[in-house]
Tab-separated table of C-alpha atoms in Angstrom:
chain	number	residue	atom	x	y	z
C	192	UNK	CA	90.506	58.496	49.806
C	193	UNK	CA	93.560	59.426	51.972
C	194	UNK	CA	93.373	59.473	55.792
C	195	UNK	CA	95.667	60.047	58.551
C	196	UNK	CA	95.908	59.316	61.989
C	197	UNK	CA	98.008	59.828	65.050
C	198	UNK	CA	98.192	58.670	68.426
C	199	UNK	CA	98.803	60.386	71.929
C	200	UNK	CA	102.231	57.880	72.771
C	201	UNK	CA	102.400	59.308	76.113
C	202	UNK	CA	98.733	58.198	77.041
C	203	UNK	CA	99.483	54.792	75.633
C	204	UNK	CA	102.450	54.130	77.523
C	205	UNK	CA	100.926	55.607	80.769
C	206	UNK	CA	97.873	53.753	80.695
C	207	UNK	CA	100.042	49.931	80.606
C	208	UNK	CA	99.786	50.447	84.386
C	209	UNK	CA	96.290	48.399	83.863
C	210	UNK	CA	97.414	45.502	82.080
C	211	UNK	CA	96.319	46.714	78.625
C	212	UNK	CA	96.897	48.381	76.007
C	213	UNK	CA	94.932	52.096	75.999
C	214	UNK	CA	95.282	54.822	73.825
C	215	UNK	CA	93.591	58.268	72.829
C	216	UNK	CA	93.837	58.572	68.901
C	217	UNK	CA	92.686	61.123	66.449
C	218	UNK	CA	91.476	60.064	63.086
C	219	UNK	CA	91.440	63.393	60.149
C	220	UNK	CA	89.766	63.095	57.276
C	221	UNK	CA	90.803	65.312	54.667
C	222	UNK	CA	88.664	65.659	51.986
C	223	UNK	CA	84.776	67.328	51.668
C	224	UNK	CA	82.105	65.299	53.399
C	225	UNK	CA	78.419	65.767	52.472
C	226	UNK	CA	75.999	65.646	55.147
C	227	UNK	CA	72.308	64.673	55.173
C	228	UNK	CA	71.412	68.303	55.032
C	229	UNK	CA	73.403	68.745	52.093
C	230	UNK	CA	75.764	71.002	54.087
C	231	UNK	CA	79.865	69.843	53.308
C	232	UNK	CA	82.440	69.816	55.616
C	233	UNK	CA	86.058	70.208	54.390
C	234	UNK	CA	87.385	67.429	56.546
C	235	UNK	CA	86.560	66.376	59.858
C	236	UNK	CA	88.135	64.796	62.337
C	237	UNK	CA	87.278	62.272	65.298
C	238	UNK	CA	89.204	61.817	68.677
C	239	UNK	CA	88.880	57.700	69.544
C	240	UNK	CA	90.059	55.589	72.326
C	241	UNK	CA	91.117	52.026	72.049
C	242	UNK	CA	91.737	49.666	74.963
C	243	UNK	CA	93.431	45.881	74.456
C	244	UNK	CA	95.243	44.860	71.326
C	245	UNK	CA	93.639	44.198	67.929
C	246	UNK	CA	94.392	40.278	67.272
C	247	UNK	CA	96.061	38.836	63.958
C	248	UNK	CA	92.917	37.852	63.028
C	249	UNK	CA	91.391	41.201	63.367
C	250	UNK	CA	87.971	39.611	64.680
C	251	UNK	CA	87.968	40.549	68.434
C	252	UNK	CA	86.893	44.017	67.589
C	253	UNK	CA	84.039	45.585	70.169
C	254	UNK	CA	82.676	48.562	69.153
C	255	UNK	CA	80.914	50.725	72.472
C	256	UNK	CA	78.729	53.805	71.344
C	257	UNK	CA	78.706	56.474	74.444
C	258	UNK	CA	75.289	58.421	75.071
C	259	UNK	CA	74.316	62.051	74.813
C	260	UNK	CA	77.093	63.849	77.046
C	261	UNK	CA	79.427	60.856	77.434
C	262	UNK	CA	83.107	60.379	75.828
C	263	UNK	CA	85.290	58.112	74.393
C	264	UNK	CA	86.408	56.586	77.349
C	265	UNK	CA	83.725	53.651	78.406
C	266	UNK	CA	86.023	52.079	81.542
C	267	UNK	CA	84.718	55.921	83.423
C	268	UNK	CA	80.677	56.375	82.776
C	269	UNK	CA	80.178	52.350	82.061
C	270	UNK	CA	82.959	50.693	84.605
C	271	UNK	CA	80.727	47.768	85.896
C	272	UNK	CA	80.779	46.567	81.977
C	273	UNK	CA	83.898	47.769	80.657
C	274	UNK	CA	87.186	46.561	81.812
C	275	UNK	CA	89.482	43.988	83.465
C	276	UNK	CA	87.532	40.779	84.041
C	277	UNK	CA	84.541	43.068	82.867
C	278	UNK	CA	82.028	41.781	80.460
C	279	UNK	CA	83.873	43.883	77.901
C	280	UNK	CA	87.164	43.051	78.176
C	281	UNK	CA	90.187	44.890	76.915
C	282	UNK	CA	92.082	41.677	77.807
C	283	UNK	CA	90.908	40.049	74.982
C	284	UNK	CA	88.558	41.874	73.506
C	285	UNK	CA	90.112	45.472	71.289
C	286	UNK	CA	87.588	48.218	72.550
C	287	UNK	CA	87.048	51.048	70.376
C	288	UNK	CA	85.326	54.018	71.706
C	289	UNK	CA	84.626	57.233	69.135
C	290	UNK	CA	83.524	60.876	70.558
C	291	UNK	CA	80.289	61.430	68.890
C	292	UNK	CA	80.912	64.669	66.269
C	293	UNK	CA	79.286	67.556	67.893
C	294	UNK	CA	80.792	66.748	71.089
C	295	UNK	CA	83.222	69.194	72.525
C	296	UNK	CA	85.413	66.138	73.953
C	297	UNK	CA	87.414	65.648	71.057
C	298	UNK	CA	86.012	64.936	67.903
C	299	UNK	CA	84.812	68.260	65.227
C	300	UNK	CA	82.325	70.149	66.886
C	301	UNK	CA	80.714	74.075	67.257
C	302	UNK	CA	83.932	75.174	68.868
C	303	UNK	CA	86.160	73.409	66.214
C	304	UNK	CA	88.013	76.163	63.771
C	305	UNK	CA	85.976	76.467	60.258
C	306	UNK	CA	88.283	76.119	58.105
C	307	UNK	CA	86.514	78.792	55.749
C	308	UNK	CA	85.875	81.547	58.340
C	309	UNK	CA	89.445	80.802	60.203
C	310	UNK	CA	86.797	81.305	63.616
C	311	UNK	CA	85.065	78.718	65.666
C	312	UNK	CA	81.786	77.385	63.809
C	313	UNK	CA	79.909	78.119	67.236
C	314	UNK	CA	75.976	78.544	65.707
C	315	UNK	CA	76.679	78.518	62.330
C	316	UNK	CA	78.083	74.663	62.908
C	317	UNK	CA	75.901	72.267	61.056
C	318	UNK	CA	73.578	69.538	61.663
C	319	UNK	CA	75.618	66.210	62.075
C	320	UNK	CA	72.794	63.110	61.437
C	321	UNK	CA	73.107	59.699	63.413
C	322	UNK	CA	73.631	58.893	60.159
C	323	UNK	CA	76.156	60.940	59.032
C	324	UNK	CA	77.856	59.509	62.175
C	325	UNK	CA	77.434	56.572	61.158
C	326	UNK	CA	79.093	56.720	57.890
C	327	UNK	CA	82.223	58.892	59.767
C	328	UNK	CA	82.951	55.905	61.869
C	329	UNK	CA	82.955	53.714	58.522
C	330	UNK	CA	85.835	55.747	57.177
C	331	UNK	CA	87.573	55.308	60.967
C	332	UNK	CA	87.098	51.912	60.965
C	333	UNK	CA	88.180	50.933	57.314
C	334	UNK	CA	91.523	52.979	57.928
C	335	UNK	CA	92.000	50.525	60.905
C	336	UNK	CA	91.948	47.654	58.902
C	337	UNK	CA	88.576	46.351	60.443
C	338	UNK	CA	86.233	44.478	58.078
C	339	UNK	CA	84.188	42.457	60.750
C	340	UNK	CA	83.009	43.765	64.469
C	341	UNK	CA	82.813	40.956	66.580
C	342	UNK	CA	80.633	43.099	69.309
C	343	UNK	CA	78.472	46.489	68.864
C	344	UNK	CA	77.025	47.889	71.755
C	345	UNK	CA	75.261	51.718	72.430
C	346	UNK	CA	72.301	52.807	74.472
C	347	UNK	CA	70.179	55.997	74.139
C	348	UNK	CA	71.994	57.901	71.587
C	349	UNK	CA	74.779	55.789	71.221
C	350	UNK	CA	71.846	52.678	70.130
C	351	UNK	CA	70.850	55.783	67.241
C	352	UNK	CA	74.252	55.309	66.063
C	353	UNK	CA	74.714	51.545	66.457
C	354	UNK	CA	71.519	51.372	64.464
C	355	UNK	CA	71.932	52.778	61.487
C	356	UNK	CA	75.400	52.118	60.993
C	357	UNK	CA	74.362	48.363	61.138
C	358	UNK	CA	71.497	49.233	58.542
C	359	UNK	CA	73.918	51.354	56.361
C	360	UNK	CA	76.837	48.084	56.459
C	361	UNK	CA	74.617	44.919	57.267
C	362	UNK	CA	77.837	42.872	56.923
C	363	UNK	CA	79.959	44.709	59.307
C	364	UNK	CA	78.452	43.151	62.975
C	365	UNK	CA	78.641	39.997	63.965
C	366	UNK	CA	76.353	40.956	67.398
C	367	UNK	CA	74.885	44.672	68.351
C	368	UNK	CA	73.380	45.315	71.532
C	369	UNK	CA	70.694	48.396	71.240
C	370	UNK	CA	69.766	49.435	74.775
C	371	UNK	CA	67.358	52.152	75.904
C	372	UNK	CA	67.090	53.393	72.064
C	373	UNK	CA	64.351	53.900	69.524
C	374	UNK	CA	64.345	53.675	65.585
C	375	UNK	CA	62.756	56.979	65.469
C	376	UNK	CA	62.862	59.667	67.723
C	377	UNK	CA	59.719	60.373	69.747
C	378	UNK	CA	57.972	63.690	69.361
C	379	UNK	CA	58.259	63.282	73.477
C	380	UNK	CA	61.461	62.988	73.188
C	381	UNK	CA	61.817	65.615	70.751
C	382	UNK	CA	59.647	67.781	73.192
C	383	UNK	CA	62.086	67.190	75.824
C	384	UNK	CA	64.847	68.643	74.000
C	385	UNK	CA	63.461	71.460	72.121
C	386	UNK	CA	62.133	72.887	75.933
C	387	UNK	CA	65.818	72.188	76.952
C	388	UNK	CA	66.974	74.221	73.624
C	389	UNK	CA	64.417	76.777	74.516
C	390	UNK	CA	66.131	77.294	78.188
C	391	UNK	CA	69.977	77.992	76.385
C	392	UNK	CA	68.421	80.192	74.152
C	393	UNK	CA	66.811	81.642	76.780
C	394	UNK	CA	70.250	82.562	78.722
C	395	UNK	CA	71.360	86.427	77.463
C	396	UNK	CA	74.861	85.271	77.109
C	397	UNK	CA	73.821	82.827	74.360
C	398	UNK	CA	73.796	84.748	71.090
C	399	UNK	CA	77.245	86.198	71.964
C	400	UNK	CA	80.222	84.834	70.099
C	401	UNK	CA	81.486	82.780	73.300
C	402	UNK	CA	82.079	79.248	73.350
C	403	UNK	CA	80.924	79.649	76.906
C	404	UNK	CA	77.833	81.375	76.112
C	405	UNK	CA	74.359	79.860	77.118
C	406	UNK	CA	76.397	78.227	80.375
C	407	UNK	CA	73.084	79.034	82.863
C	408	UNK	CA	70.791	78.232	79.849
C	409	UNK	CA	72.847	74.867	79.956
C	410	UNK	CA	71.977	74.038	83.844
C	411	UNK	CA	68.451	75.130	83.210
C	412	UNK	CA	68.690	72.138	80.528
C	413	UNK	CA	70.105	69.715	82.117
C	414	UNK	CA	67.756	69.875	85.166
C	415	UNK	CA	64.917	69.232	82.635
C	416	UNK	CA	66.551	66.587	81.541
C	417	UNK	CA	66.984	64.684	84.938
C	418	UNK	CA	63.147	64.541	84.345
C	419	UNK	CA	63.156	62.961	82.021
C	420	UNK	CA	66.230	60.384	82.339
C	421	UNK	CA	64.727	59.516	86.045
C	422	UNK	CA	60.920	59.623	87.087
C	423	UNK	CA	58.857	59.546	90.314
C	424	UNK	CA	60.144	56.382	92.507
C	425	UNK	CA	64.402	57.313	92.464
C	426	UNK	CA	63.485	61.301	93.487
C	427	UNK	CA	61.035	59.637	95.719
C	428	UNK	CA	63.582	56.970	97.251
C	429	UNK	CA	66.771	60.124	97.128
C	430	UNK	CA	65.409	63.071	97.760
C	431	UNK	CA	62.335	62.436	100.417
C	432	UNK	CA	62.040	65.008	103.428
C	433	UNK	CA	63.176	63.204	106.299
C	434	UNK	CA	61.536	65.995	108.419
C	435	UNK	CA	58.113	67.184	108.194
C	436	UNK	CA	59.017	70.662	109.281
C	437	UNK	CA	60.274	71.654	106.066
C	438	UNK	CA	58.866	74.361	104.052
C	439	UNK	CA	61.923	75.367	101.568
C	440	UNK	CA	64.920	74.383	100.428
C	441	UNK	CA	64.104	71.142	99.459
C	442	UNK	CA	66.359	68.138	98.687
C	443	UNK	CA	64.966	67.809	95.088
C	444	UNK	CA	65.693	71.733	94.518
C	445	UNK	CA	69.005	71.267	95.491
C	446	UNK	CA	69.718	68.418	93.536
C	447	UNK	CA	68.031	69.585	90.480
C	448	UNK	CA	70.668	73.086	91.057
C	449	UNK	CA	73.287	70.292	91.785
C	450	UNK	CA	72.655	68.465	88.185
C	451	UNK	CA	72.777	71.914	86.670
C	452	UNK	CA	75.833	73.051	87.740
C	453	UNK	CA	77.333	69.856	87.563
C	454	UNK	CA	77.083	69.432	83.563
C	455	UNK	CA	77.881	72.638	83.167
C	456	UNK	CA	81.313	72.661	84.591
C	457	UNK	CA	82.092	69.759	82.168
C	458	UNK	CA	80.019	70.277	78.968
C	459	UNK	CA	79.191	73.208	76.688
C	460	UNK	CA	76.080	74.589	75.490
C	461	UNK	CA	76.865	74.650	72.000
C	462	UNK	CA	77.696	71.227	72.311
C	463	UNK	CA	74.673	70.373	74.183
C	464	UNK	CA	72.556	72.408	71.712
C	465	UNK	CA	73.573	70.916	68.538
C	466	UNK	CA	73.641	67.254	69.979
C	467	UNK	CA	69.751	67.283	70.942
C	468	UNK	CA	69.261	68.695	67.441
C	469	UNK	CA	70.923	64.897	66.098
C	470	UNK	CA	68.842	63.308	68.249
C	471	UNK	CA	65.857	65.104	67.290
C	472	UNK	CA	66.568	64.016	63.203
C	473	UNK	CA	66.968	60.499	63.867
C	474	UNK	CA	64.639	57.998	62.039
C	475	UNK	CA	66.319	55.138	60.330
C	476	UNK	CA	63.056	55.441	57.650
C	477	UNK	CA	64.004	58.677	56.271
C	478	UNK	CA	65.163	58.328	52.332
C	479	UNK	CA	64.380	54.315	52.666
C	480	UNK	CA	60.827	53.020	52.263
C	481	UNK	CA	59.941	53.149	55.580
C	482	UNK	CA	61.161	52.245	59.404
C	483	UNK	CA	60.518	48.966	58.984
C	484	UNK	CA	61.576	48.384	55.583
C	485	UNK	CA	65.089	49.650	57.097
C	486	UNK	CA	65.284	47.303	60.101
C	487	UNK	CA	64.278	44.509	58.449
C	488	UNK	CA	67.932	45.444	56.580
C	489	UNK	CA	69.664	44.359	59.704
C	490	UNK	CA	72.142	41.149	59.287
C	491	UNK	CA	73.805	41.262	63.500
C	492	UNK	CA	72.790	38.701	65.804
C	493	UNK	CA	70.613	41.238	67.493
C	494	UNK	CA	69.595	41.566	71.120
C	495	UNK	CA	67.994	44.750	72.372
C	496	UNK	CA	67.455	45.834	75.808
C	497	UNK	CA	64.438	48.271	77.499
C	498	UNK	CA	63.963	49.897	80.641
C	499	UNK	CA	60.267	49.223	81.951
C	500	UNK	CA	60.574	52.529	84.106
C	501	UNK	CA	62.023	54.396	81.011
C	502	UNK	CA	60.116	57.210	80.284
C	503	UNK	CA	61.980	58.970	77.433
C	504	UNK	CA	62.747	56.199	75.458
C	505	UNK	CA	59.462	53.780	76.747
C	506	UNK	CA	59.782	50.014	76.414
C	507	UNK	CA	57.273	49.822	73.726
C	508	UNK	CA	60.400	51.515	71.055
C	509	UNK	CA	62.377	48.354	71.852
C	510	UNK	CA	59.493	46.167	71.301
C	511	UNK	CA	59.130	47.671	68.272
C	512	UNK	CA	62.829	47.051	67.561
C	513	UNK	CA	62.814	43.642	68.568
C	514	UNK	CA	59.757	42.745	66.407
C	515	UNK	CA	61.092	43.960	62.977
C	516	UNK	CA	64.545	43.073	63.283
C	517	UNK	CA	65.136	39.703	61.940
C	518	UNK	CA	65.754	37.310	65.005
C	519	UNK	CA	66.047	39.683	67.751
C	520	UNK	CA	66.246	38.763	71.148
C	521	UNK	CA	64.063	40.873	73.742
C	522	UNK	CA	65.110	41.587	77.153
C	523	UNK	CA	64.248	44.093	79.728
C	524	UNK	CA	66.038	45.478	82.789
C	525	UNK	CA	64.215	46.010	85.863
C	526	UNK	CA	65.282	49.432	87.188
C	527	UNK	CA	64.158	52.061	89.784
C	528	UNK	CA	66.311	54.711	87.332
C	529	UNK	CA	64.604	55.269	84.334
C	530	UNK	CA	66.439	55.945	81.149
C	531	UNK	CA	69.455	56.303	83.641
C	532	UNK	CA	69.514	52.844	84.594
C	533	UNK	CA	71.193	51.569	81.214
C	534	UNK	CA	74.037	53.467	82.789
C	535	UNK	CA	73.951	51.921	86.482
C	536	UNK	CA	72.146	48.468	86.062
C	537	UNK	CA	75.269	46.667	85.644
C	538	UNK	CA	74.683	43.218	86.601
C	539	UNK	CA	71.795	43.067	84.900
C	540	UNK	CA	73.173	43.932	81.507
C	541	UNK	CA	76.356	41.444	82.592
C	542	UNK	CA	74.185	38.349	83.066
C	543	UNK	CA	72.400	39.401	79.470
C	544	UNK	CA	75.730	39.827	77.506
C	545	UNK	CA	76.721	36.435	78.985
C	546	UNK	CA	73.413	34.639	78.023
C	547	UNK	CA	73.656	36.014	74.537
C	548	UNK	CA	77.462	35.960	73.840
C	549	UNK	CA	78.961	32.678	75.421
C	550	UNK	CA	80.708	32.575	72.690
């Protein structure tokens, strides 16, 4: 199979300011790639950031997994864990960081050119599996010259991924980390998303052939969403009436406009759209004899993580997890945030990595 890859030299040099090594890559694949739906794409391609230096040895290789709307860059949305004298170190450890595909931050995605219409896929982009992921990094990473990850780490979606690529190559981790995540996707969760798709497809600007269409449809989501990533207590702590004379305009109606808008002037609905859609086809059972069956597959010195406030991905996923993977190690994080707090609780996850991984 022939790949090639290039790398953004002016991004490298630029970031050397921090004492490391940092680049922004882009890895093409050439040839047709099947997907679980039995849709092909004629080549693909992934934007990836690196941060440190791979050693001779090729061992000090941590792979980090970024969530739903995140990007390849894992020293922004998870800076308490990734970085200079961080947990995650790009002094000694080499960080890789992939942009899921679907995601408009890089990687192939609805507004990537199909190659067979010469126009932007937009709706007619297909479904992209955790799994298909999955086995798209595997190409990345055996054109790097990786055979052994010392460290993978993910939480929400990026767990899905770290998941089954560690069921699809058993060998390949030495350690995975699976926080916030699930082996199957809920049909809350699934709930959650379709009434988010629902709200984009609700939008009149949607259907048009506009990489910006479904923009309000978008906010709409992404409000929902806060819903479910937070619960009761954090709106409760943030956005609490200080005065009793209020009858409108509310802090939380603000906020929830303020989340909207927010997303929207960094993501895209198409993006958005088809990424819940991956989500929602996730189950690490599917074409194997059955959930557990599959975990039981897993080779990594495992240690998974849940949220007890977490209501979209509730602790009792990761106790499943941790009870038929071979070994696991269970560990919760005590959070006001909800899902969100796999994303804030940083000194919690710190002092787990360090119990775990002295080594």
């Amino acid at each position: 199979m022939k790949h090639t890859t290039s790398i953004t030299t002016n991004q490298k040099v630029a970031s050397l300011a921090h004492g490391y090594p940092h680049a922004k890559r882009s890895f093409n694949y050439k040839q047709a790639f099947k997907l679980e739906s039995g849709n092909v794409l004629h080549g693909f391609h992934l934007t990836y950031e690196t941060f440190g230096s791979l050693n001779k040895t090729k061992n000090n290789a941590v792979w980090v997994f970024h969530a739903l709307t995140g990007d390849s860059n894992p020293t922004d949305w998870w800076s308490g864990l990734v970085g200079n004298n961080k947990s995650i170190d790009p002094k000694h450890d080499f960080i890789i960081c992939v942009n899921m595909p679907g995601s408009h931050y890089g990687s192939i995605n609805p507004l990537s050119i199909n190659t067979e219409s010469g126009k932007s896929f937009l709706h007619e982009f297909p479904l992209i599996t955790t799994r298909d992921m999955a086995n798209m990094y595997s190409l990345l990473q055996q054109s790097l010259g990786i055979n052994k990850v010392k460290l993978g780490i993910g939480g929400s979606m990026g767990g899905m991924q770290l998941l089954e690529w560690s069921i699809l190559q058993p060998k390949l981790f030495k350690n995975i980390v699976l926080i916030a995540t699930n082996a199957q996707h809920s049909p809350w969760g699934i709930a959650f998303n379709e009434t988010q798709r629902m709200a984009i497809e609700n939008d009149p600007t949607w259907m048009n052939s506009n990489p910006n269409g479904g923009s309000n449809g978008l906010a709409t989501a992404r409000a929902i969403a806060m819903l479910s990533y937070r619960n009761y207590m954090p709106y409760q702590v943030t956005q609490h009436e200080t005065s009793p004379n209020s009858i409108d305009s509310f802090k939380a109606s603000s906020y929830q406009q303020y989340q909207g808008t927010k997303l929207t002037n960094r993501f895209n609905a198409h993006s958005y759209y088809t990424l819940t859609k991956s989500m929602d086809a996730h189950n690490v059972g599917r074409s194997r004899e059955s959930v557990e069956a599959a975990l039981q597959l897993i080779e990594a010195n495992t240690i998974i993580v849940g949220i007890e406030s977490d209501l979209l991905f509730p602790i009792a996923e990761q106790r499943f997890l941790a009870n038929n993977i071979r070994d696991a190690k269970f560990e919760t994080i005590n959070s006001i945030y909800g899902h969100d707090g796999f994303l804030v609780e940083y000194a919690q996850l710190s002092y787990i990595l360090k119990k775990h991984l002295k080594a």
